[in-house]
Amino acid sequence: MFERIRDHILNLITSRIFILMIALCVMFGSLVHRVFILQIVNGENYLNSFQLKIEKKRNISSTRGNIYDRNGDLLAYNELAYAVTIEDVYESGRGKNANLNATVYKLIQMIEKNNDQVISDFNIILDEDNNYTFTVEGTQLLRFLADVYGEPYITDLSYEHKTATPDDVINYLGGTGMFGVGDYTDPDDSKSFEVGKGYSKEDTLKIIIIRYAMNANSFQKYIATTVASDVCEQTVAEIMENSDDLPGVSIAEDTVRKYVNSVYFSQIVGYTGKVSTDELTELQKQDSTYNMNDVVGKAGIEQYMETDLQGTKGSETVYVDNLGKVIESRNLIQPVAGNDIYLTIDAKLQEAVYNILEQKIAGILYAKIRNVKEYVAKENASSSDIIIPIYDVYYALINNSVIDVNHFEASDATDTEKAVYTAFQNKEQNVLARIRSELFDEKTVYDQLSKEYQAYESYIVSLLNSKGVIMSDAVDVQDATYKAWTNDENISLNEYLNYAISMNWIDVTKIDLDSQYSDSEEIFSKLADFVETNLQNNTEFAKRMYKYMILNDEITARQLCLILCEQGCVSVSAEDLAKLQGGSYSPYNFMLDRIKNLDITPAQLALDPCTGSVVLTDVNSGEVLALVSYPSYDNNKMANGVDSTYFSQLLNDKSSPLINYATQQKTAPGSTYKMVSATAGLQERYINTNTQFNCVGIFEQVVPSPRCWISPGRHGNLNVSGAIENSCNFFFYQLGYNMSLVNGVYNSETGLNVLTKYADLYGLTDKSGVEIDESDPQVSNADSVRSAIGQGTNNFTTVGLARYVTTVANSGTCYNLSLLDKQTDHDGNLLTDYTPSVRNTLDDVPDNYWNVIHTGMRRVVENKDYFSDLSVHVAGKTGTAQESRSRANHALFVCYAPYENPEIAIATRVAFGYSSDYTAQIAREIVKYYYALEDEEEILNGTADTMVGGVTNGD
């Protein structure tokens, strides 16, 4: 009887549990199983314990492959580290956001207390003025907005969402949107935290970033999201000690990506980061195991070779409790490490070329700085006459944030900083008062304002445009009043803004009007208030005020130099500091010495010139031995979760270090293009090796008539070799003109077609072949006469010019250049041996044609005294390209060596670098280093090199 009663009760209990199991399985899906343990002890029936276990299949990330240079020197590798992860273990329902946000916020505090950083892979950051700002634009921005608002396609975005501001996105995701950041209640305050009230803007952004990342994994419940990578042991210990108060939070063993000597290689190697939606879509087409939590290559070789470097994931079945803690694991399948990639780059050469380039650019700056306040161009002055006023250097310290102006008001600010800040406060008060007076009372027309207040009023209008207050879509750019303002004519800011109001160009919803039916006077008043409010605590406007404070000596140059020392931007001896303080060391000489010693680099000053690039190839294989872009960045701070502060600095850096100047910057090639024209003329029989044209300085066959650089002088009779040697524009004008004659009538298109044909044979009509992002070339489609000397609309990258000069050097083999040497598995077994492919050849160009081209290039170099001491002979061609009359010309030089039996080719460019003489000297130092013609310590001396020559010949 007892047994029957016992069995009946047992059946009743288990049947109810079975029903509960079914309900839970329906709730959590067929892949989730609930296991209940019922124990019967000593014949007594009771439910001794009830344990909830959740089964899930977990992917195990593989170890990413390493990246090496051609000699096996390590460039990118993995390091074991701890990561903090979080899983959404909270059940749905009211209060979930509050609880989850509380956990995330607490977690952030723990991580940052130990100087670790939470993830920041998001397309919104805080700018210098603590405003939310997008880090992407165009299609990338629209894709991001589509992800935020849950639209599968960009075309599905509503106008409101398509035009959303960063604040709109933050409010949607946080304060009033899906993550309910405003639901958090501080246990010590019991006060509701709304966005902008309890949380700082920085904390709001961090919480949203983590919640957004978690939401991306929401389709897979109980999948962990990485909150922080490479955390220290103190963070690990604190999180483990507080694990009971951090539901879903775990410490995971992980690897982080590390880069060796990162600044030298970041533009080639790239970096890794959290996969984006678009990236995931493309990668899943190749490998379905990719998921939203994966770290993938975001740029460079890391991106191009992603699927080879990534490896194959492993897996295991794990059982976790209701808090997300693992109870047991089964069915382990080990991951397979990714393959290793070897590059064609020579790491030591790459580093040397980068340092040479920086030294030489610093040398150009040093040579051009003068102890004056402003540069005033003389009538008919050339670009080579442009100098750099020392006051531009002083201002650059603030303009490019070498000096931290925010520290001026810090509690530990120095006396010098406090004095400067006091002067700035007085300046700001006076400027804002004057601007308000101009808006309402004085109404001075623009062209009668001082340069200072012209700068301020121009900024005000640009601010109103950028804030959407002046609606660009509504403005009629043909309107006479609009043209008067944009052309700096006889019109005041008051008149222009009132006119904009009358024409309904103003979006009144942006300026806090009490009523949408306000009259124009009230709108103008609110507009003025908006201007004043937005000029305060505005970094860019403050920088403009600092500029004129420096020019007006309201801040002294000595103060700025002292602040450089006090903020630790430079390190000088106690003796030199005392001299600077005492007045015996002038600020002018102090700054020249800092530039000379590279204590302050060209990139930091961001004055012309501050950028450059060099590409060095093996002419007999098409392998790239060095590809240098200056300045560069530290990709260690971009991988493993972007350092948002550093990323913001990069975005605001006026030298734009994120641009690869070797593969993305395009300028006219100048006279480096003349070998294309020479080949075209010879091959198409417009000239032969003996044909001479008489250079008389001005080419009068077309109007307006272009001049040779030697004008008002003349070269006289030259053949093609002599024309290359002397870079005679007249010779190539005549050649371009002759190519364009159809039955004796000039037709530019005909000549352009001939030039394009040979530009194509030299590989200039498409990308060079390197496996990283590269801009498309632009072959000239206008003015065959000027196009023949590399002007017209010709625009090429440095790497494109490198392929071209490689083809010249080897007499006609045009390679698809490559950065890849080989691929091996993680045990070192060769999988792929990469060999650059031949794009095309110029087989039908006879040797005597190559000879006259090479001879002309050799004579170019022989005429440069600074090459005379080289035992390795070099052949090359100079080139300068004008972009703006108010800025120095771009400087270019292409060459190869040895002349007798070419092995390497070099293309170098310094944007706004004044003279091709300077770039030729860069190439000379590279040749000296490559062939060990001088002690390495002498070449890489760490100081600004003395530059010689520098006369712009217009080549």
PDB file of N, CA and C in Angstrom, residues 746-774:
ATOM      1  N   TYR A 746      44.401  71.593 -84.570  1.00  0.00           N
ATOM      2  CA  TYR A 746      44.602  71.141 -83.200  1.00  0.00           C
ATOM      3  C   TYR A 746      43.309  70.573 -82.629  1.00  0.00           C
ATOM      4  N   ASN A 747      43.387  69.326 -82.137  1.00  0.00           N
ATOM      5  CA  ASN A 747      42.253  68.670 -81.490  1.00  0.00           C
ATOM      6  C   ASN A 747      42.772  68.003 -80.214  1.00  0.00           C
ATOM      7  N   SER A 748      42.480  68.614 -79.088  1.00  0.00           N
ATOM      8  CA  SER A 748      43.043  68.151 -77.813  1.00  0.00           C
ATOM      9  C   SER A 748      42.698  66.697 -77.530  1.00  0.00           C
ATOM     10  N   GLU A 749      41.486  66.285 -77.830  1.00  0.00           N
ATOM     11  CA  GLU A 749      41.053  64.924 -77.523  1.00  0.00           C
ATOM     12  C   GLU A 749      41.927  63.880 -78.226  1.00  0.00           C
ATOM     13  N   THR A 750      42.331  64.194 -79.445  1.00  0.00           N
ATOM     14  CA  THR A 750      43.193  63.261 -80.187  1.00  0.00           C
ATOM     15  C   THR A 750      44.525  63.056 -79.453  1.00  0.00           C
ATOM     16  N   GLY A 751      45.120  64.141 -79.006  1.00  0.00           N
ATOM     17  CA  GLY A 751      46.372  64.036 -78.265  1.00  0.00           C
ATOM     18  C   GLY A 751      46.202  63.325 -76.936  1.00  0.00           C
ATOM     19  N   LEU A 752      45.085  63.599 -76.272  1.00  0.00           N
ATOM     20  CA  LEU A 752      44.817  62.944 -74.982  1.00  0.00           C
ATOM     21  C   LEU A 752      44.683  61.434 -75.154  1.00  0.00           C
ATOM     22  N   ASN A 753      44.071  61.003 -76.242  1.00  0.00           N
ATOM     23  CA  ASN A 753      43.931  59.563 -76.489  1.00  0.00           C
ATOM     24  C   ASN A 753      45.291  58.886 -76.637  1.00  0.00           C
ATOM     25  N   VAL A 754      46.211  59.568 -77.296  1.00  0.00           N
ATOM     26  CA  VAL A 754      47.567  59.007 -77.459  1.00  0.00           C
ATOM     27  C   VAL A 754      48.251  58.920 -76.090  1.00  0.00           C
ATOM     28  N   LEU A 755      48.184  59.989 -75.316  1.00  0.00           N
ATOM     29  CA  LEU A 755      48.814  59.999 -73.998  1.00  0.00           C
ATOM     30  C   LEU A 755      48.209  58.942 -73.081  1.00  0.00           C
ATOM     31  N   THR A 756      46.885  58.789 -73.144  1.00  0.00           N
ATOM     32  CA  THR A 756      46.203  57.801 -72.296  1.00  0.00           C
ATOM     33  C   THR A 756      46.654  56.385 -72.635  1.00  0.00           C
ATOM     34  N   LYS A 757      46.844  56.119 -73.921  1.00  0.00           N
ATOM     35  CA  LYS A 757      47.289  54.784 -74.341  1.00  0.00           C
ATOM     36  C   LYS A 757      48.599  54.411 -73.664  1.00  0.00           C
ATOM     37  N   TYR A 758      49.526  55.346 -73.596  1.00  0.00           N
ATOM     38  CA  TYR A 758      50.838  55.036 -73.020  1.00  0.00           C
ATOM     39  C   TYR A 758      50.829  55.153 -71.497  1.00  0.00           C
ATOM     40  N   ALA A 759      49.979  55.998 -70.973  1.00  0.00           N
ATOM     41  CA  ALA A 759      49.786  56.003 -69.517  1.00  0.00           C
ATOM     42  C   ALA A 759      49.291  54.633 -69.064  1.00  0.00           C
ATOM     43  N   ASP A 760      48.414  54.044 -69.869  1.00  0.00           N
ATOM     44  CA  ASP A 760      47.897  52.717 -69.552  1.00  0.00           C
ATOM     45  C   ASP A 760      49.006  51.672 -69.599  1.00  0.00           C
ATOM     46  N   LEU A 761      49.875  51.740 -70.595  1.00  0.00           N
ATOM     47  CA  LEU A 761      50.960  50.761 -70.713  1.00  0.00           C
ATOM     48  C   LEU A 761      51.923  50.845 -69.535  1.00  0.00           C
ATOM     49  N   TYR A 762      52.007  52.002 -68.912  1.00  0.00           N
ATOM     50  CA  TYR A 762      52.829  52.163 -67.717  1.00  0.00           C
ATOM     51  C   TYR A 762      52.032  51.899 -66.427  1.00  0.00           C
ATOM     52  N   GLY A 763      50.799  51.429 -66.568  1.00  0.00           N
ATOM     53  CA  GLY A 763      49.995  51.061 -65.400  1.00  0.00           C
ATOM     54  C   GLY A 763      49.351  52.222 -64.688  1.00  0.00           C
ATOM     55  N   LEU A 764      49.285  53.376 -65.314  1.00  0.00           N
ATOM     56  CA  LEU A 764      48.765  54.569 -64.639  1.00  0.00           C
ATOM     57  C   LEU A 764      47.254  54.735 -64.766  1.00  0.00           C
ATOM     58  N   THR A 765      46.590  53.835 -65.474  1.00  0.00           N
ATOM     59  CA  THR A 765      45.139  53.981 -65.651  1.00  0.00           C
ATOM     60  C   THR A 765      44.336  53.166 -64.639  1.00  0.00           C
ATOM     61  N   ASP A 766      45.013  52.338 -63.851  1.00  0.00           N
ATOM     62  CA  ASP A 766      44.290  51.612 -62.813  1.00  0.00           C
ATOM     63  C   ASP A 766      45.167  51.477 -61.576  1.00  0.00           C
ATOM     64  N   LYS A 767      44.631  50.861 -60.544  1.00  0.00           N
ATOM     65  CA  LYS A 767      45.363  50.752 -59.281  1.00  0.00           C
ATOM     66  C   LYS A 767      46.606  49.886 -59.456  1.00  0.00           C
ATOM     67  N   SER A 768      47.541  50.067 -58.543  1.00  0.00           N
ATOM     68  CA  SER A 768      48.876  49.471 -58.695  1.00  0.00           C
ATOM     69  C   SER A 768      48.925  47.981 -58.418  1.00  0.00           C
ATOM     70  N   GLY A 769      47.941  47.474 -57.661  1.00  0.00           N
ATOM     71  CA  GLY A 769      47.943  46.055 -57.330  1.00  0.00           C
ATOM     72  C   GLY A 769      48.184  45.764 -55.866  1.00  0.00           C
ATOM     73  N   VAL A 770      48.691  46.723 -55.084  1.00  0.00           N
ATOM     74  CA  VAL A 770      48.948  46.462 -53.674  1.00  0.00           C
ATOM     75  C   VAL A 770      47.648  46.096 -52.965  1.00  0.00           C
ATOM     76  N   GLU A 771      47.770  45.259 -51.938  1.00  0.00           N
ATOM     77  CA  GLU A 771      46.584  44.628 -51.341  1.00  0.00           C
ATOM     78  C   GLU A 771      45.983  45.443 -50.200  1.00  0.00           C
ATOM     79  N   ILE A 772      46.084  46.741 -50.271  1.00  0.00           N
ATOM     80  CA  ILE A 772      45.442  47.614 -49.289  1.00  0.00           C
ATOM     81  C   ILE A 772      44.694  48.703 -50.047  1.00  0.00           C
ATOM     82  N   ASP A 773      43.891  49.479 -49.321  1.00  0.00           N
ATOM     83  CA  ASP A 773      43.062  50.500 -49.967  1.00  0.00           C
ATOM     84  C   ASP A 773      43.913  51.472 -50.785  1.00  0.00           C
ATOM     85  N   GLU A 774      43.454  51.748 -51.986  1.00  0.00           N
ATOM     86  CA  GLU A 774      44.181  52.629 -52.890  1.00  0.00           C
ATOM     87  C   GLU A 774      43.185  53.441 -53.704  1.00  0.00           C
TER      88      GLU A 774
END
